[in-house]
mmCIF file of C-alpha atoms in Angstrom:
data_model
loop_
_atom_site.group_PDB
_atom_site.id
_atom_site.type_symbol
_atom_site.label_atom_id
_atom_site.label_comp_id
_atom_site.label_asym_id
_atom_site.label_seq_id
_atom_site.Cartn_x
_atom_site.Cartn_y
_atom_site.Cartn_z
ATOM 1 C CA UNK T 1 -6.839 -32.619 -12.300
ATOM 2 C CA UNK T 2 -5.661 -29.032 -12.231
ATOM 3 C CA UNK T 3 -4.156 -26.781 -14.844
ATOM 4 C CA UNK T 4 -2.138 -23.571 -14.389
ATOM 5 C CA UNK T 5 -3.905 -20.335 -15.284
ATOM 6 C CA UNK T 6 -1.036 -17.927 -14.631
ATOM 7 C CA UNK T 7 -1.636 -15.714 -17.677
ATOM 8 C CA UNK T 8 -5.332 -15.174 -16.949
ATOM 9 C CA UNK T 9 -4.800 -13.477 -13.584
ATOM 10 C CA UNK T 10 -4.402 -9.696 -13.181
ATOM 11 C CA UNK T 11 -0.894 -8.635 -12.284
ATOM 12 C CA UNK T 12 0.080 -7.365 -8.883
ATOM 13 C CA UNK T 13 0.700 -3.615 -9.227
ATOM 14 C CA UNK T 14 4.333 -2.486 -9.048
ATOM 15 C CA UNK T 15 5.518 -6.112 -8.744
ATOM 16 C CA UNK T 16 9.220 -5.290 -9.088
ATOM 17 C CA UNK T 17 9.106 -2.145 -6.960
ATOM 18 C CA UNK T 18 10.223 0.197 -9.751
ATOM 19 C CA UNK T 19 7.861 2.923 -8.466
ATOM 20 C CA UNK T 20 8.565 5.544 -7.346
ATOM 21 C CA UNK T 21 11.617 5.719 -9.576
ATOM 22 C CA UNK T 22 14.797 6.823 -7.864
ATOM 23 C CA UNK T 23 16.446 9.674 -9.766
ATOM 24 C CA UNK T 24 19.894 8.736 -11.131
ATOM 25 C CA UNK T 25 22.769 10.189 -9.073
ATOM 26 C CA UNK T 26 20.387 10.894 -6.179
ATOM 27 C CA UNK T 27 20.445 9.167 -2.795
ATOM 28 C CA UNK T 28 19.813 5.511 -3.755
ATOM 29 C CA UNK T 29 17.021 4.864 -1.221
ATOM 30 C CA UNK T 30 13.427 6.144 -0.951
ATOM 31 C CA UNK T 31 11.182 5.361 2.048
ATOM 32 C CA UNK T 32 8.172 4.876 -0.274
ATOM 33 C CA UNK T 33 6.682 1.955 -2.214
ATOM 34 C CA UNK T 34 4.240 2.836 -4.994
ATOM 35 C CA UNK T 35 0.873 1.002 -5.264
ATOM 36 C CA UNK T 36 1.464 -0.881 -1.988
ATOM 37 C CA UNK T 37 0.066 -0.021 1.436
ATOM 38 C CA UNK T 38 3.021 0.456 3.747
ATOM 39 C CA UNK T 39 2.550 -0.459 7.380
ATOM 40 C CA UNK T 40 5.351 0.540 9.718
ATOM 41 C CA UNK T 41 6.272 0.907 13.341
ATOM 42 C CA UNK T 42 7.476 4.482 12.950
ATOM 43 C CA UNK T 43 4.329 6.217 11.672
ATOM 44 C CA UNK T 44 3.817 8.239 8.518
ATOM 45 C CA UNK T 45 7.509 8.998 8.098
ATOM 46 C CA UNK T 46 8.369 5.300 8.078
ATOM 47 C CA UNK T 47 11.891 4.300 7.141
ATOM 48 C CA UNK T 48 11.061 0.629 7.716
ATOM 49 C CA UNK T 49 9.722 0.179 4.185
ATOM 50 C CA UNK T 50 10.892 1.578 0.869
ATOM 51 C CA UNK T 51 12.834 0.948 -2.306
ATOM 52 C CA UNK T 52 16.517 1.096 -3.159
ATOM 53 C CA UNK T 53 18.629 0.999 -6.307
ATOM 54 C CA UNK T 54 20.499 -2.214 -6.890
ATOM 55 C CA UNK T 55 24.236 -1.598 -6.722
ATOM 56 C CA UNK T 56 26.552 -1.781 -9.737
ATOM 57 C CA UNK T 57 27.305 -5.199 -11.222
ATOM 58 C CA UNK T 58 30.896 -5.089 -9.954
ATOM 59 C CA UNK T 59 29.834 -4.250 -6.387
ATOM 60 C CA UNK T 60 30.154 -7.057 -3.783
ATOM 61 C CA UNK T 61 26.567 -6.458 -2.597
ATOM 62 C CA UNK T 62 24.966 -6.450 -6.081
ATOM 63 C CA UNK T 63 21.811 -8.606 -6.271
ATOM 64 C CA UNK T 64 22.491 -10.665 -9.376
ATOM 65 C CA UNK T 65 18.949 -11.718 -10.332
ATOM 66 C CA UNK T 66 16.880 -8.609 -9.603
ATOM 67 C CA UNK T 67 13.946 -7.959 -11.946
ATOM 68 C CA UNK T 68 14.597 -4.334 -12.856
ATOM 69 C CA UNK T 69 16.859 -1.812 -11.144
ATOM 70 C CA UNK T 70 15.024 -1.327 -7.838
ATOM 71 C CA UNK T 71 14.302 -3.636 -4.917
ATOM 72 C CA UNK T 72 12.034 -3.167 -1.893
ATOM 73 C CA UNK T 73 13.229 -3.359 1.682
ATOM 74 C CA UNK T 74 11.175 -4.289 4.725
ATOM 75 C CA UNK T 75 12.324 -3.805 8.322
ATOM 76 C CA UNK T 76 12.393 -7.058 10.282
ATOM 77 C CA UNK T 77 10.334 -5.787 13.248
ATOM 78 C CA UNK T 78 6.858 -7.183 13.889
ATOM 79 C CA UNK T 79 4.306 -4.700 12.551
ATOM 80 C CA UNK T 80 6.146 -3.759 9.362
ATOM 81 C CA UNK T 81 4.395 -4.880 6.173
ATOM 82 C CA UNK T 82 3.607 -4.261 2.528
ATOM 83 C CA UNK T 83 0.016 -5.063 1.541
ATOM 84 C CA UNK T 84 -2.018 -4.796 -1.641
ATOM 85 C CA UNK T 85 -5.748 -5.156 -2.242
ATOM 86 C CA UNK T 86 -6.247 -6.675 -5.697
ATOM 87 C CA UNK T 87 -9.125 -6.491 -8.175
ATOM 88 C CA UNK T 88 -9.377 -10.287 -8.492
ATOM 89 C CA UNK T 89 -11.894 -12.204 -6.378
ATOM 90 C CA UNK T 90 -11.329 -15.477 -4.543
ATOM 91 C CA UNK T 91 -13.183 -17.691 -7.011
ATOM 92 C CA UNK T 92 -14.709 -20.972 -5.807
ATOM 93 C CA UNK T 93 -13.049 -23.892 -7.589
ATOM 94 C CA UNK T 94 -9.775 -21.984 -7.967
ATOM 95 C CA UNK T 95 -6.545 -22.053 -5.983
ATOM 96 C CA UNK T 96 -3.812 -19.437 -5.979
ATOM 97 C CA UNK T 97 -0.061 -19.048 -5.619
ATOM 98 C CA UNK T 98 1.778 -15.949 -4.346
ATOM 99 C CA UNK T 99 5.507 -15.870 -5.218
ATOM 100 C CA UNK T 100 8.147 -13.308 -4.254
ATOM 101 C CA UNK T 101 11.917 -13.102 -4.600
ATOM 102 C CA UNK T 102 13.515 -12.797 -1.149
ATOM 103 C CA UNK T 103 17.034 -11.964 0.023
ATOM 104 C CA UNK T 104 18.507 -10.571 3.233
ATOM 105 C CA UNK T 105 20.255 -7.233 3.631
ATOM 106 C CA UNK T 106 24.012 -7.476 3.211
ATOM 107 C CA UNK T 107 24.591 -4.915 5.989
ATOM 108 C CA UNK T 108 21.721 -5.619 8.386
ATOM 109 C CA UNK T 109 20.269 -9.115 7.835
ATOM 110 C CA UNK T 110 17.291 -10.258 9.936
ATOM 111 C CA UNK T 111 18.125 -12.425 12.923
ATOM 112 C CA UNK T 112 17.330 -16.130 13.102
ATOM 113 C CA UNK T 113 14.293 -15.334 15.282
ATOM 114 C CA UNK T 114 12.766 -13.197 12.488
ATOM 115 C CA UNK T 115 10.410 -14.423 9.790
ATOM 116 C CA UNK T 116 8.900 -12.959 6.649
ATOM 117 C CA UNK T 117 5.256 -13.973 6.325
ATOM 118 C CA UNK T 118 3.590 -14.325 2.926
ATOM 119 C CA UNK T 119 -0.159 -13.865 3.378
ATOM 120 C CA UNK T 120 -3.447 -14.169 1.513
ATOM 121 C CA UNK T 121 -6.199 -12.181 3.260
ATOM 122 C CA UNK T 122 -9.705 -10.824 2.690
ATOM 123 C CA UNK T 123 -11.898 -8.200 4.368
ATOM 124 C CA UNK T 124 -14.728 -9.158 6.700
ATOM 125 C CA UNK T 125 -16.487 -5.811 6.818
ATOM 126 C CA UNK T 126 -13.666 -3.311 7.341
ATOM 127 C CA UNK T 127 -11.367 -5.779 9.088
ATOM 128 C CA UNK T 128 -8.663 -7.705 7.217
ATOM 129 C CA UNK T 129 -8.692 -11.432 8.019
ATOM 130 C CA UNK T 130 -5.776 -13.709 7.161
ATOM 131 C CA UNK T 131 -6.692 -16.855 5.246
ATOM 132 C CA UNK T 132 -3.305 -18.529 5.088
ATOM 133 C CA UNK T 133 0.299 -17.562 5.822
ATOM 134 C CA UNK T 134 3.738 -19.021 5.212
ATOM 135 C CA UNK T 135 6.708 -18.014 7.368
ATOM 136 C CA UNK T 136 10.122 -17.698 5.703
ATOM 137 C CA UNK T 137 13.237 -17.687 7.882
ATOM 138 C CA UNK T 138 16.510 -15.977 6.924
ATOM 139 C CA UNK T 139 18.455 -19.219 7.343
ATOM 140 C CA UNK T 140 20.211 -20.060 4.072
ATOM 141 C CA UNK T 141 19.075 -16.917 2.252
ATOM 142 C CA UNK T 142 21.642 -14.909 0.294
ATOM 143 C CA UNK T 143 22.313 -11.171 0.312
ATOM 144 C CA UNK T 144 23.299 -11.187 -3.374
ATOM 145 C CA UNK T 145 20.743 -13.549 -4.952
ATOM 146 C CA UNK T 146 16.966 -13.545 -4.561
ATOM 147 C CA UNK T 147 15.285 -16.870 -3.835
ATOM 148 C CA UNK T 148 11.718 -17.403 -5.047
ATOM 149 C CA UNK T 149 9.398 -18.468 -2.236
ATOM 150 C CA UNK T 150 5.719 -19.285 -2.714
ATOM 151 C CA UNK T 151 2.530 -19.525 -0.677
ATOM 152 C CA UNK T 152 -0.216 -21.797 -2.010
ATOM 153 C CA UNK T 153 -3.896 -21.243 -1.230
ATOM 154 C CA UNK T 154 -5.775 -24.521 -1.784
ATOM 155 C CA UNK T 155 -8.848 -24.739 -3.992
ATOM 156 C CA UNK T 156 -11.570 -22.480 -2.614
ATOM 157 C CA UNK T 157 -14.856 -24.089 -1.656
ATOM 158 C CA UNK T 158 -18.165 -22.196 -2.158
ATOM 159 C CA UNK T 159 -18.956 -22.266 1.578
ATOM 160 C CA UNK T 160 -15.663 -20.704 2.687
ATOM 161 C CA UNK T 161 -15.987 -17.195 4.142
ATOM 162 C CA UNK T 162 -13.622 -15.616 1.580
ATOM 163 C CA UNK T 163 -15.265 -17.158 -1.511
ATOM 164 C CA UNK T 164 -16.274 -14.305 -3.838
ATOM 165 C CA UNK T 165 -14.403 -11.635 -1.864
ATOM 166 C CA UNK T 166 -11.596 -9.437 -3.240
ATOM 167 C CA UNK T 167 -8.100 -10.843 -2.779
ATOM 168 C CA UNK T 168 -5.464 -9.274 -0.572
ATOM 169 C CA UNK T 169 -1.765 -10.173 -0.468
ATOM 170 C CA UNK T 170 0.777 -9.161 2.141
ATOM 171 C CA UNK T 171 4.468 -9.417 2.967
ATOM 172 C CA UNK T 172 4.822 -9.022 6.731
ATOM 173 C CA UNK T 173 7.773 -9.006 9.087
ATOM 174 C CA UNK T 174 7.726 -10.727 12.469
ATOM 175 C CA UNK T 175 10.291 -10.650 15.234
ATOM 176 C CA UNK T 176 12.600 -8.002 16.695
ATOM 177 C CA UNK T 177 13.956 -4.904 14.962
ATOM 178 C CA UNK T 178 17.481 -4.662 13.638
ATOM 179 C CA UNK T 179 17.474 -6.229 10.192
ATOM 180 C CA UNK T 180 15.964 -5.895 6.721
ATOM 181 C CA UNK T 181 14.414 -8.187 4.126
ATOM 182 C CA UNK T 182 15.043 -7.454 0.426
ATOM 183 C CA UNK T 183 12.029 -8.184 -1.810
ATOM 184 C CA UNK T 184 11.453 -8.255 -5.563
ATOM 185 C CA UNK T 185 9.152 -9.484 -8.328
ATOM 186 C CA UNK T 186 5.853 -10.361 -6.638
ATOM 187 C CA UNK T 187 3.766 -12.692 -8.814
ATOM 188 C CA UNK T 188 0.309 -14.180 -8.592
ATOM 189 C CA UNK T 189 -0.570 -17.490 -10.232
ATOM 190 C CA UNK T 190 -3.586 -19.729 -10.101
ATOM 191 C CA UNK T 191 -5.175 -22.994 -11.033
ATOM 192 C CA UNK T 192 -8.732 -24.210 -11.488
ATOM 193 C CA UNK T 193 -10.212 -27.579 -10.651
ATOM 194 C CA UNK T 194 -11.068 -29.516 -13.808
#
């Protein structure tokens, strides 16, 4: 038997991408994402990751179920990612769920050959090592409504390499350049073997 332990887990920092806050009446896009490590193909001045203000409710590209007023964007090219090292450890006897709201850009959606990978990882020395990934395709995704997608990490066994190590979560693009993923409300849940 398992039971959900969602409320006992620390929150992902800046889960709805409200930081840094975009100043009202300013340009509605910032190429920065607070509390997340941005990895991009265009160096320190990356425009492949950032946050944008949701459009007005009466706009045809308004995202109807955004959590807050800002949403993150992630360029579709392989090598672009948002990652976060958390304070929680991978605890033996526990399993975890990473959930994020996903949409596609209304102007530049990813192509059918692109995927968005949800990832749990840990560090082996100084090197990040992926534990499990789930690839999301743009097929069927909306540009005006986020769809919750989840990655489940099965119950951790004491002899697994990541047992007792700090948790890392990532949202990574794969495929060619040319499109953008819209991301919002990243949540972490868990369960413990009874």
